[in-house]
Short mmCIF file of C-alpha atoms and ligand atoms in Angstrom, two decimals:
data_model
loop_
_atom_site.label_atom_id
_atom_site.label_comp_id
_atom_site.label_asym_id
_atom_site.label_seq_id
_atom_site.Cartn_x
_atom_site.Cartn_y
_atom_site.Cartn_z
CA MET A 1 33.99 31.34 -9.29
CA HIS A 2 34.06 30.01 -5.86
CA ARG A 3 31.08 28.38 -4.55
CA PRO A 4 28.04 30.85 -2.96
CA THR A 5 28.31 30.90 0.85
CA LYS A 6 25.16 29.19 2.27
CA ILE A 7 23.07 32.25 3.63
CA LEU A 8 20.19 31.89 5.93
CA ALA A 9 16.78 33.41 4.77
CA PRO A 10 15.92 36.71 7.31
CA LYS A 11 12.88 34.38 8.42
CA GLY A 12 10.81 36.67 11.44
CA LYS A 13 11.98 40.10 13.23
CA LEU A 14 15.17 41.66 13.16
CA GLY A 15 15.64 43.75 16.42
CA ILE A 16 17.50 46.79 16.52
CA LEU A 17 19.55 47.64 20.22
CA THR A 18 21.02 51.26 19.79
CA PRO A 19 23.07 51.88 23.37
CA GLY A 20 22.69 55.82 22.85
CA MET A 21 19.49 57.15 21.96
CA GLY A 22 20.18 61.06 21.01
CA ALA A 23 19.97 62.79 17.28
CA VAL A 24 21.03 59.60 15.19
CA SER A 25 19.95 56.72 16.33
CA THR A 26 16.03 59.02 16.79
CA THR A 27 16.61 60.22 13.25
CA PHE A 28 17.51 56.53 11.95
CA MET A 29 14.30 55.07 13.78
CA ALA A 30 11.63 58.05 12.35
CA GLY A 31 13.27 57.55 9.23
CA VAL A 32 12.35 54.11 9.23
CA GLU A 33 8.97 54.64 10.00
CA LEU A 34 8.62 57.40 7.82
CA VAL A 35 10.10 55.01 4.74
CA ARG A 36 7.85 52.17 5.65
CA ARG A 37 5.20 54.26 5.74
CA GLY A 38 5.27 55.77 2.00
CA GLU A 39 5.84 59.54 3.67
CA ALA A 40 9.54 59.98 2.80
CA ARG A 41 12.20 58.07 0.93
CA PRO A 42 15.81 56.58 2.40
CA VAL A 43 18.24 58.27 0.36
CA GLY A 44 21.54 57.74 0.81
CA SER A 45 21.14 54.27 1.87
CA LEU A 46 22.95 51.91 -0.19
CA THR A 47 20.66 48.70 0.80
CA GLN A 48 17.75 50.52 -0.05
CA LEU A 49 18.17 52.50 -3.51
CA GLY A 50 21.72 51.25 -4.57
CA THR A 51 22.34 48.40 -7.45
CA ILE A 52 24.82 46.01 -7.68
CA ARG A 53 26.31 44.98 -11.39
CA LEU A 54 26.65 41.40 -12.24
CA GLY A 55 28.87 39.71 -14.97
CA LYS A 56 30.18 41.44 -17.98
CA ARG A 57 28.89 44.85 -18.92
CA THR A 58 27.27 43.24 -22.16
CA GLU A 59 25.40 41.25 -19.91
CA MET A 60 23.20 44.04 -18.14
CA ARG A 61 22.70 42.98 -14.86
CA SER A 62 22.29 45.61 -11.87
CA PRO A 63 20.12 44.24 -9.48
CA LEU A 64 19.25 46.30 -6.73
CA ILE A 65 21.44 45.08 -3.66
CA ARG A 66 18.09 44.18 -1.62
CA ASP A 67 17.02 42.12 -4.20
CA PHE A 68 20.50 40.52 -4.46
CA VAL A 69 21.06 39.83 -1.01
CA PRO A 70 18.47 38.60 0.94
CA LEU A 71 18.67 41.50 3.73
CA ALA A 72 15.95 41.95 6.64
CA LYS A 73 12.76 43.97 5.10
CA LEU A 74 12.66 47.32 7.06
CA ASP A 75 8.59 45.98 8.10
CA ASP A 76 10.30 43.41 9.63
CA LEU A 77 12.39 45.72 11.72
CA VAL A 78 11.77 46.34 15.89
CA PHE A 79 13.62 48.55 17.88
CA GLY A 80 14.88 49.46 21.27
CA GLY A 81 17.94 50.71 23.29
CA TRP A 82 19.38 52.52 26.39
CA ASP A 83 20.20 56.12 27.59
CA VAL A 84 21.10 57.75 30.65
CA PHE A 85 17.68 60.40 29.64
CA PRO A 86 14.62 58.77 30.51
CA ASP A 87 13.09 60.30 27.29
CA THR A 88 11.31 58.42 25.03
CA ALA A 89 12.59 58.24 21.27
CA TYR A 90 10.00 60.85 20.54
CA GLU A 91 11.51 63.67 23.19
CA SER A 92 14.99 63.25 22.33
CA ALA A 93 14.29 63.47 18.91
CA ALA A 94 11.65 66.55 19.35
CA ASN A 95 15.20 67.54 21.61
CA ALA A 96 17.65 67.35 19.19
CA GLY A 97 15.95 69.33 16.35
CA VAL A 98 17.12 67.44 13.56
CA LEU A 99 13.13 66.30 11.82
CA GLU A 100 10.73 69.03 11.30
CA PRO A 101 8.04 69.18 13.32
CA GLY A 102 5.72 68.24 10.47
CA HIS A 103 7.60 64.25 9.99
CA LEU A 104 8.03 63.93 14.05
CA ALA A 105 3.72 64.37 14.34
CA LYS A 106 3.43 61.52 11.91
CA VAL A 107 5.75 59.41 13.79
CA LYS A 108 4.74 60.30 17.50
CA ARG A 109 3.11 57.68 18.50
CA PHE A 110 5.53 55.08 17.08
CA LEU A 111 8.64 57.23 19.06
CA GLY A 112 6.75 57.64 21.89
CA GLY A 113 6.24 53.68 22.60
CA ILE A 114 10.22 53.55 22.37
CA LYS A 115 11.31 53.66 26.03
CA PRO A 116 15.32 54.00 26.47
CA MET A 117 16.08 50.86 29.43
CA LYS A 118 18.49 52.37 32.15
CA ALA A 119 22.28 52.98 30.90
CA ALA A 120 25.45 51.44 31.91
CA PHE A 121 27.06 54.73 32.55
CA ASP A 122 29.96 56.17 34.23
CA GLN A 123 30.65 60.18 33.87
CA SER A 124 34.23 59.75 34.48
CA TYR A 125 33.99 58.55 30.40
CA VAL A 126 31.92 61.24 29.16
CA ARG A 127 32.27 64.21 30.92
CA ASN A 128 30.14 66.91 29.91
CA LEU A 129 26.96 64.47 30.41
CA LYS A 130 24.45 64.33 33.41
CA GLY A 131 21.84 62.06 33.53
CA LYS A 132 20.13 59.91 35.70
CA HIS A 133 18.32 56.94 34.20
CA ILE A 134 21.48 54.70 35.18
CA LYS A 135 21.71 51.44 36.26
CA LYS A 136 23.03 50.59 39.97
CA ALA A 137 25.68 47.68 39.90
CA LYS A 138 28.64 46.60 42.34
CA ASN A 139 31.19 46.17 39.51
CA LYS A 140 31.68 46.66 35.63
CA TYR A 141 31.03 42.80 35.15
CA ASP A 142 27.36 42.94 37.18
CA MET A 143 26.51 46.07 34.84
CA ALA A 144 27.55 44.01 31.88
CA LEU A 145 25.47 41.07 32.94
CA GLN A 146 22.35 43.46 33.61
CA ILE A 147 22.50 44.27 29.57
CA LYS A 148 22.74 40.57 28.83
CA GLU A 149 19.75 40.39 30.79
CA ASP A 150 18.62 43.85 29.06
CA ILE A 151 18.72 41.78 25.34
CA ALA A 152 17.14 38.88 26.76
CA GLU A 153 14.20 40.45 28.20
CA PHE A 154 13.69 42.49 24.53
CA LYS A 155 13.89 39.30 22.85
CA LYS A 156 11.28 38.04 25.09
CA LYS A 157 8.65 40.78 25.16
CA THR A 158 8.66 41.66 21.40
CA ARG A 159 9.52 38.12 20.06
CA VAL A 160 12.32 39.46 17.50
CA ASP A 161 14.20 36.27 15.69
CA ARG A 162 17.59 37.75 15.64
CA ILE A 163 19.33 41.24 17.03
CA VAL A 164 21.71 43.48 15.84
CA MET A 165 23.50 45.99 17.87
CA ALA A 166 24.77 49.67 17.33
CA TRP A 167 26.25 51.86 19.06
CA CYS A 168 24.74 55.46 18.63
CA GLY A 169 26.34 56.68 22.33
CA SER A 170 28.40 59.67 23.02
CA THR A 171 32.15 59.37 22.41
CA GLU A 172 34.20 58.76 25.54
CA ILE A 173 37.16 59.80 26.40
CA PHE A 174 40.45 58.78 24.21
CA LEU A 175 41.40 55.45 25.45
CA LYS A 176 44.68 52.86 24.25
CA PRO A 177 44.67 49.78 24.27
CA GLN A 178 45.91 47.77 26.90
CA GLU A 179 47.11 44.44 28.90
CA VAL A 180 43.46 44.10 30.07
CA HIS A 181 42.05 44.41 27.43
CA SER A 182 44.21 41.66 25.47
CA SER A 183 42.64 38.44 26.28
CA ALA A 184 38.67 37.66 27.36
CA GLU A 185 39.91 36.43 29.83
CA LYS A 186 41.76 39.09 31.46
CA PHE A 187 39.10 41.14 30.45
CA GLU A 188 36.62 39.62 32.49
CA ALA A 189 38.38 39.53 35.65
CA GLY A 190 39.18 43.31 34.25
CA MET A 191 34.97 43.79 34.48
CA ARG A 192 35.30 41.75 38.02
CA ALA A 193 37.70 44.34 39.66
CA ASN A 194 36.26 47.84 37.96
CA ASP A 195 39.58 47.96 35.74
CA PRO A 196 39.50 51.83 34.41
CA ALA A 197 40.72 50.84 31.15
CA ILE A 198 36.71 49.42 30.80
CA ALA A 199 34.69 51.74 29.37
CA PRO A 200 31.00 51.48 29.07
CA SER A 201 30.46 50.82 25.86
CA MET A 202 32.88 48.04 26.24
CA LEU A 203 30.44 46.35 28.48
CA TYR A 204 27.84 46.65 26.04
CA ALA A 205 29.98 45.32 23.49
CA TRP A 206 30.69 42.58 26.09
CA ALA A 207 26.77 41.54 26.48
CA ALA A 208 25.97 42.26 22.57
CA VAL A 209 28.91 39.32 21.63
CA THR A 210 28.85 36.81 24.47
CA SER A 211 24.85 36.82 23.46
CA GLY A 212 25.57 35.99 20.22
CA ILE A 213 24.58 39.40 18.63
CA PRO A 214 26.44 41.59 16.09
CA PHE A 215 27.69 44.98 16.89
CA ALA A 216 28.49 47.97 14.85
CA ASN A 217 30.33 51.02 16.64
CA GLY A 218 29.15 54.33 15.32
CA ALA A 219 31.76 56.62 17.47
CA PRO A 220 35.20 56.87 18.04
CA ASN A 221 35.75 54.84 20.70
CA LEU A 222 38.29 51.59 21.06
CA THR A 223 34.94 49.58 22.05
CA VAL A 224 35.18 46.90 19.97
CA ASP A 225 38.84 46.94 18.78
CA ILE A 226 40.42 45.15 21.49
CA PRO A 227 41.69 41.30 21.22
CA ALA A 228 39.65 40.30 24.05
CA ILE A 229 36.49 41.25 21.78
CA TRP A 230 37.67 39.69 18.65
CA GLU A 231 38.15 36.30 20.55
CA LEU A 232 35.03 36.77 22.04
CA ALA A 233 33.69 37.04 18.34
CA ALA A 234 35.40 34.35 16.87
CA GLU A 235 34.12 32.11 19.95
CA HIS A 236 31.17 32.98 19.37
CA GLY A 237 30.54 33.52 15.52
CA VAL A 238 29.78 37.65 15.76
CA PRO A 239 30.51 39.68 13.09
CA ILE A 240 31.63 43.57 15.10
CA CYS A 241 32.81 46.28 13.08
CA GLY A 242 33.57 49.84 13.29
CA LYS A 243 34.61 52.95 14.20
CA ASP A 244 32.73 56.24 13.72
CA PHE A 245 30.50 56.40 10.89
CA LYS A 246 31.70 58.32 7.48
CA THR A 247 29.67 61.13 7.68
CA GLY A 248 30.14 65.26 6.83
CA GLN A 249 33.68 66.40 6.18
CA THR A 250 36.24 63.29 6.55
CA LEU A 251 33.38 62.20 3.86
CA MET A 252 34.17 64.80 1.55
CA LYS A 253 37.71 64.35 2.69
CA THR A 254 37.93 60.22 1.54
CA ILE A 255 36.51 61.43 -1.37
CA LEU A 256 38.74 64.56 -2.56
CA ALA A 257 42.07 63.05 -1.47
CA PRO A 258 42.01 59.92 -3.76
CA GLY A 259 40.97 62.16 -6.44
CA PHE A 260 44.45 64.28 -5.82
CA LYS A 261 46.54 61.11 -5.23
CA ALA A 262 45.42 59.80 -8.79
CA ARG A 263 46.65 62.81 -10.49
CA GLN A 264 49.66 63.19 -8.96
CA ILE A 265 48.59 66.66 -7.25
CA GLY A 266 50.59 67.48 -4.30
CA LEU A 267 49.14 68.80 -0.91
CA ASN A 268 50.83 70.89 1.56
CA GLY A 269 47.77 71.62 4.12
CA TRP A 270 44.68 70.74 4.62
CA PHE A 271 42.97 72.79 7.70
CA SER A 272 39.01 71.59 8.62
CA THR A 273 37.18 72.95 11.03
CA ASN A 274 33.46 72.01 12.33
CA ILE A 275 30.81 74.32 14.23
CA LEU A 276 28.31 72.53 15.30
CA GLY A 277 25.65 72.59 18.49
CA ASN A 278 24.07 69.13 18.80
CA ARG A 279 24.70 67.12 21.55
CA ASP A 280 27.74 65.54 20.29
CA GLY A 281 29.24 69.00 19.90
CA GLU A 282 28.94 69.39 23.62
CA VAL A 283 30.37 65.94 24.64
CA LEU A 284 33.02 66.88 22.34
CA GLU A 285 33.71 70.35 24.14
CA ASP A 286 35.92 68.24 26.53
CA PRO A 287 39.37 67.95 25.25
CA ASP A 288 39.33 63.97 26.42
CA SER A 289 36.40 63.16 24.16
CA PHE A 290 37.78 65.59 21.29
CA LYS A 291 40.83 63.66 21.36
CA THR A 292 39.35 60.25 20.26
CA LYS A 293 37.30 62.19 17.70
CA GLU A 294 40.41 63.47 16.30
CA GLU A 295 42.80 60.54 16.33
CA SER A 296 39.78 59.23 14.43
CA LYS A 297 39.66 62.20 12.11
CA LEU A 298 43.42 62.88 11.15
CA GLY A 299 44.21 59.10 10.70
CA VAL A 300 42.28 59.44 7.06
CA LEU A 301 44.78 61.57 4.97
CA GLU A 302 47.86 59.73 6.38
CA TYR A 303 46.49 56.32 5.22
CA ILE A 304 45.08 57.63 1.38
CA LEU A 305 47.66 59.63 0.60
CA GLN A 306 50.87 57.33 1.67
CA PRO A 307 53.72 60.31 2.64
CA LYS A 308 56.34 57.29 2.84
CA LEU A 309 55.22 56.46 -0.99
CA TYR A 310 54.90 60.22 -2.03
CA PRO A 311 57.19 61.82 -0.38
CA GLU A 312 57.64 64.64 -2.51
CA LEU A 313 53.72 65.36 -2.78
CA TYR A 314 52.39 64.52 0.38
CA GLY A 315 55.60 64.28 2.99
CA HIS A 316 55.30 67.76 4.69
CA MET A 317 51.41 68.18 4.47
CA HIS A 318 49.93 69.72 7.61
CA HIS A 319 46.88 68.44 8.75
CA LYS A 320 44.33 69.76 11.50
CA VAL A 321 41.07 69.50 12.41
CA ARG A 322 38.93 71.54 14.73
CA ILE A 323 35.61 71.48 16.16
CA ASN A 324 34.10 73.95 17.77
CA TYR A 325 30.77 73.89 19.86
CA TYR A 326 28.28 76.78 19.05
CA PRO A 327 24.79 76.08 20.28
CA PRO A 328 22.71 77.99 17.88
CA ARG A 329 23.48 75.70 15.06
CA GLY A 330 22.03 72.77 16.38
CA ASP A 331 22.51 69.59 14.26
CA ASN A 332 23.28 71.81 11.08
CA LYS A 333 27.02 71.77 11.08
CA GLU A 334 29.05 73.62 8.92
CA GLY A 335 32.27 72.04 7.99
CA TRP A 336 34.77 74.51 6.57
CA ASP A 337 37.97 72.93 4.83
CA ASN A 338 40.95 74.86 3.34
CA ILE A 339 43.09 72.81 1.11
CA ASP A 340 46.48 74.12 -0.14
CA ILE A 341 47.25 72.11 -3.11
CA PHE A 342 50.13 72.56 -5.44
CA GLY A 343 50.29 71.26 -9.54
CA TRP A 344 52.85 71.15 -12.42
CA LEU A 345 56.33 72.49 -11.34
CA GLY A 346 55.03 73.20 -7.76
CA TYR A 347 52.96 76.04 -8.58
CA PRO A 348 50.40 76.38 -5.49
CA MET A 349 46.79 76.11 -5.67
CA GLN A 350 43.97 76.36 -2.95
CA ILE A 351 40.14 74.88 -2.91
CA LYS A 352 37.80 75.91 -0.40
CA VAL A 353 34.94 73.24 0.79
CA ASP A 354 31.92 74.82 2.93
CA PHE A 355 29.89 71.81 3.50
CA LEU A 356 26.48 73.30 5.25
CA CYS A 357 25.35 69.37 6.49
CA ARG A 358 22.78 67.87 8.66
CA ASP A 359 24.78 65.59 10.85
CA SER A 360 22.44 62.75 11.89
CA ILE A 361 20.81 63.09 8.41
CA LEU A 362 23.90 61.93 6.82
CA ALA A 363 24.08 59.23 9.80
CA ALA A 364 21.04 58.03 9.89
CA PRO A 365 21.46 55.89 6.35
CA LEU A 366 24.25 54.44 7.52
CA VAL A 367 23.15 52.88 10.89
CA LEU A 368 20.18 51.06 8.79
CA ASP A 369 22.84 49.76 6.01
CA LEU A 370 24.90 48.79 8.81
CA VAL A 371 22.17 46.85 10.60
CA LEU A 372 21.09 45.16 7.81
CA PHE A 373 24.51 44.16 6.68
CA MET A 374 25.69 42.64 9.72
CA ASP A 375 22.22 40.65 10.34
CA LEU A 376 23.56 39.55 6.93
CA ALA A 377 26.73 38.72 7.73
CA LYS A 378 25.99 36.71 10.81
CA ARG A 379 23.26 34.47 8.70
CA ALA A 380 26.05 33.69 6.24
CA GLY A 381 28.44 32.31 8.98
CA LEU A 382 30.93 35.60 9.08
CA LYS A 383 32.64 36.57 12.15
CA GLY A 384 35.23 38.58 13.61
CA ILE A 385 35.60 42.25 12.13
CA GLN A 386 33.66 42.99 9.04
CA GLU A 387 36.52 44.66 6.77
CA TRP A 388 34.20 45.29 3.97
CA LEU A 389 31.89 47.60 5.69
CA SER A 390 35.19 49.82 6.05
CA PHE A 391 32.89 52.23 3.77
CA TYR A 392 30.48 52.90 6.43
CA PHE A 393 33.23 54.35 9.03
CA LYS A 394 35.99 56.87 9.75
CA SER A 395 38.71 54.59 11.56
CA PRO A 396 37.86 51.41 9.90
CA MET A 397 38.53 48.25 11.83
CA CYS A 398 41.37 45.88 10.24
CA ALA A 399 43.04 42.49 11.09
CA PRO A 400 45.93 44.04 13.36
CA GLU A 401 48.82 43.03 10.36
CA LEU A 402 46.94 45.77 8.14
CA TYR A 403 46.26 49.21 7.73
CA PRO A 404 43.11 50.37 7.11
CA GLU A 405 41.75 51.22 3.78
CA HIS A 406 40.12 54.85 3.69
CA ASP A 407 39.78 55.64 -0.06
CA LEU A 408 35.79 55.49 -0.33
CA PHE A 409 35.87 54.10 -3.78
CA ILE A 410 38.12 50.83 -2.99
CA GLN A 411 35.81 50.98 0.27
CA LEU A 412 32.91 50.89 -2.01
CA MET A 413 34.17 47.75 -4.33
CA LYS A 414 35.38 45.94 -1.75
CA LEU A 415 31.98 45.73 -0.10
CA LYS A 416 30.26 44.97 -3.70
CA ASN A 417 32.64 42.19 -4.37
CA THR A 418 31.97 40.83 -0.92
CA LEU A 419 28.37 40.38 -1.97
CA ARG A 420 29.30 39.18 -5.13
CA TRP A 421 31.92 36.57 -3.63
CA MET A 422 28.82 35.58 -0.71
CA LYS A 423 26.80 34.84 -3.94
CA GLY A 424 29.41 33.13 -6.06
CA GLU A 425 29.41 35.60 -8.55
CA GLY A 426 32.30 36.38 -10.46
CA LEU A 427 33.85 39.29 -8.55
CA ILE A 428 35.02 42.83 -10.78
CA THR A 429 38.21 43.59 -11.64
CA HIS A 430 37.25 46.34 -14.17
CA LEU A 431 39.73 44.61 -16.54
CA GLY A 432 37.81 44.83 -19.36
CA GLU A 433 40.58 43.06 -21.54
CA GLU A 434 37.64 40.26 -22.85
CA TYR A 435 36.05 42.85 -24.25
CA TYR A 436 38.42 43.32 -27.04
CA ASP A 437 39.60 40.00 -28.32
N1 LIG B 501 26.21 61.96 13.62
C1 LIG B 501 26.98 62.27 12.67
O1 LIG B 501 27.35 63.04 11.76
C2 LIG B 501 28.16 61.18 13.24
C3 LIG B 501 29.03 61.14 12.81
C4 LIG B 501 30.42 60.02 13.13
C5 LIG B 501 29.58 59.45 14.59
N2 LIG B 501 28.97 59.94 15.71
C6 LIG B 501 29.02 59.72 16.85
O2 LIG B 501 27.77 58.94 17.10
C7 LIG B 501 27.47 59.07 18.11
C8 LIG B 501 26.22 59.56 18.39
O3 LIG B 501 25.54 60.64 17.77
P1 LIG B 501 24.52 61.69 18.28
O4 LIG B 501 24.80 63.29 17.27
O5 LIG B 501 22.98 61.02 18.28
O6 LIG B 501 25.07 62.15 19.70
P2 LIG B 501 23.94 62.95 20.52
O7 LIG B 501 24.32 63.23 21.52
O8 LIG B 501 22.82 63.18 20.52
O9 LIG B 501 23.44 61.39 21.57
C9 LIG B 501 23.99 60.10 22.27
C10 LIG B 501 23.67 59.75 23.25
O10 LIG B 501 23.96 58.93 24.19
C11 LIG B 501 23.67 58.74 25.39
N3 LIG B 501 24.81 57.93 26.06
C12 LIG B 501 26.31 58.43 26.13
N4 LIG B 501 26.28 57.30 26.65
C13 LIG B 501 25.80 56.69 26.82
C14 LIG B 501 25.81 54.82 27.87
N5 LIG B 501 26.74 54.62 28.33
N6 LIG B 501 24.77 54.37 27.47
C15 LIG B 501 23.75 54.86 27.01
N7 LIG B 501 23.55 55.98 26.58
C16 LIG B 501 24.79 56.31 26.34
C17 LIG B 501 23.68 60.24 25.43
O11 LIG B 501 23.48 60.49 26.77
C18 LIG B 501 22.81 60.36 24.38
O12 LIG B 501 21.41 60.62 24.43
C19 LIG B 501 28.69 59.96 19.00
O13 LIG B 501 29.33 59.42 19.37
C20 LIG B 501 29.28 60.46 17.71
O14 LIG B 501 30.48 61.04 17.67
C21 LIG B 501 27.91 60.74 14.74
#
């Protein structure tokens, strides 16, 4: 067994800063406050409700995760953020229409007190968004410095002890890693030269990491998934993770696909379509923002089903993903999947999934878990890409020489084993041979 990692205690308050105070961010903030007041339960949150088995099955040790590792308490969380609209978290939540009026009324004062700071924004990266609550700067470097000042000011004003940043902003246009992203030095020069390959989300990431603040990326944007930020994360001892919260349809995909592969059931095609009517859906109407999302959603099946290893079963599958902006639905998305599978002797079968989900209700607990685990990671001295948090993402970040792990069940095992490893507990392999000696 390895020695436990030294983990600093979560003393004082933990500040949570979200660039983007839209549906996901405000549903998360409102939810934490409702839970703190005993008005609702934190369903969907592993850090609040999950347990972890320790030792042999005969030992019957399964504490709550939050009793096993020292996580910040919900009572110690303090919120802030940025947005291109000046609406308070209350106005934004009312506009998003996720929470019922009864719930909203209970947290009106609390949310009304959370006012966004001016955004670092450029409409060429999110075309379907027009806001005026925006910083002015002479170049991108200056803009990033202003974000650093905002962070320092927030820390002073709220007297928080530590901060975590979670990107809950819109999906930006599709960007590929380029020369300017290849080192911290080139990135800084690129910011000064207003390089178009540096998107606003990267400015927040740079500001966070160089301020020693962990950064989790909830959108599919490149943001922290570039060598320049990896380098800075190592230098400043900061954990980073992303990309793109794994919520509705992709969550279902990464639950079902591992099952097909486990039973060697073949797949001819998987057609996924969505209708949604929130602001996220509106942003994704722009083909360049959709491209970023599409790349993130499409990778999943390839990696889980491994067509190169199983050409007979998965070598000819067609995978399509569509997102349609349909305002009457609001945040209550409908995700349809038509799955064409085949079994023994090649006989075809079909599965239809119609998931009537609530996007932000699924995403909010992920934000909570991520900020608590990222704060833990930082106090445990972990830095750079936190692959153990792949569980939460559609396009998990991993070391450049690896492929990402998408299977939800492997991801969960990895997450829990990381917690056991941190605390010096034995890892669980499920071998179980010792019970039959
Ligand atoms: N809800 C889900 O299930 C889910 C799942 C995976 C990923 N996501 C991603 O999470 C993000 C947030 O989703 P949402 O439903 O809350 O969207 P939303 O449109 O309600 O909120 C995003 C907010 O970000 C703001 N914004 C955009 N660019 C900004 C910038 N540069 N600085 C500051 N603010 C900025 C927008 O004004 C908006 O208020 C999106 O990128 C979405 O794709 C959501």
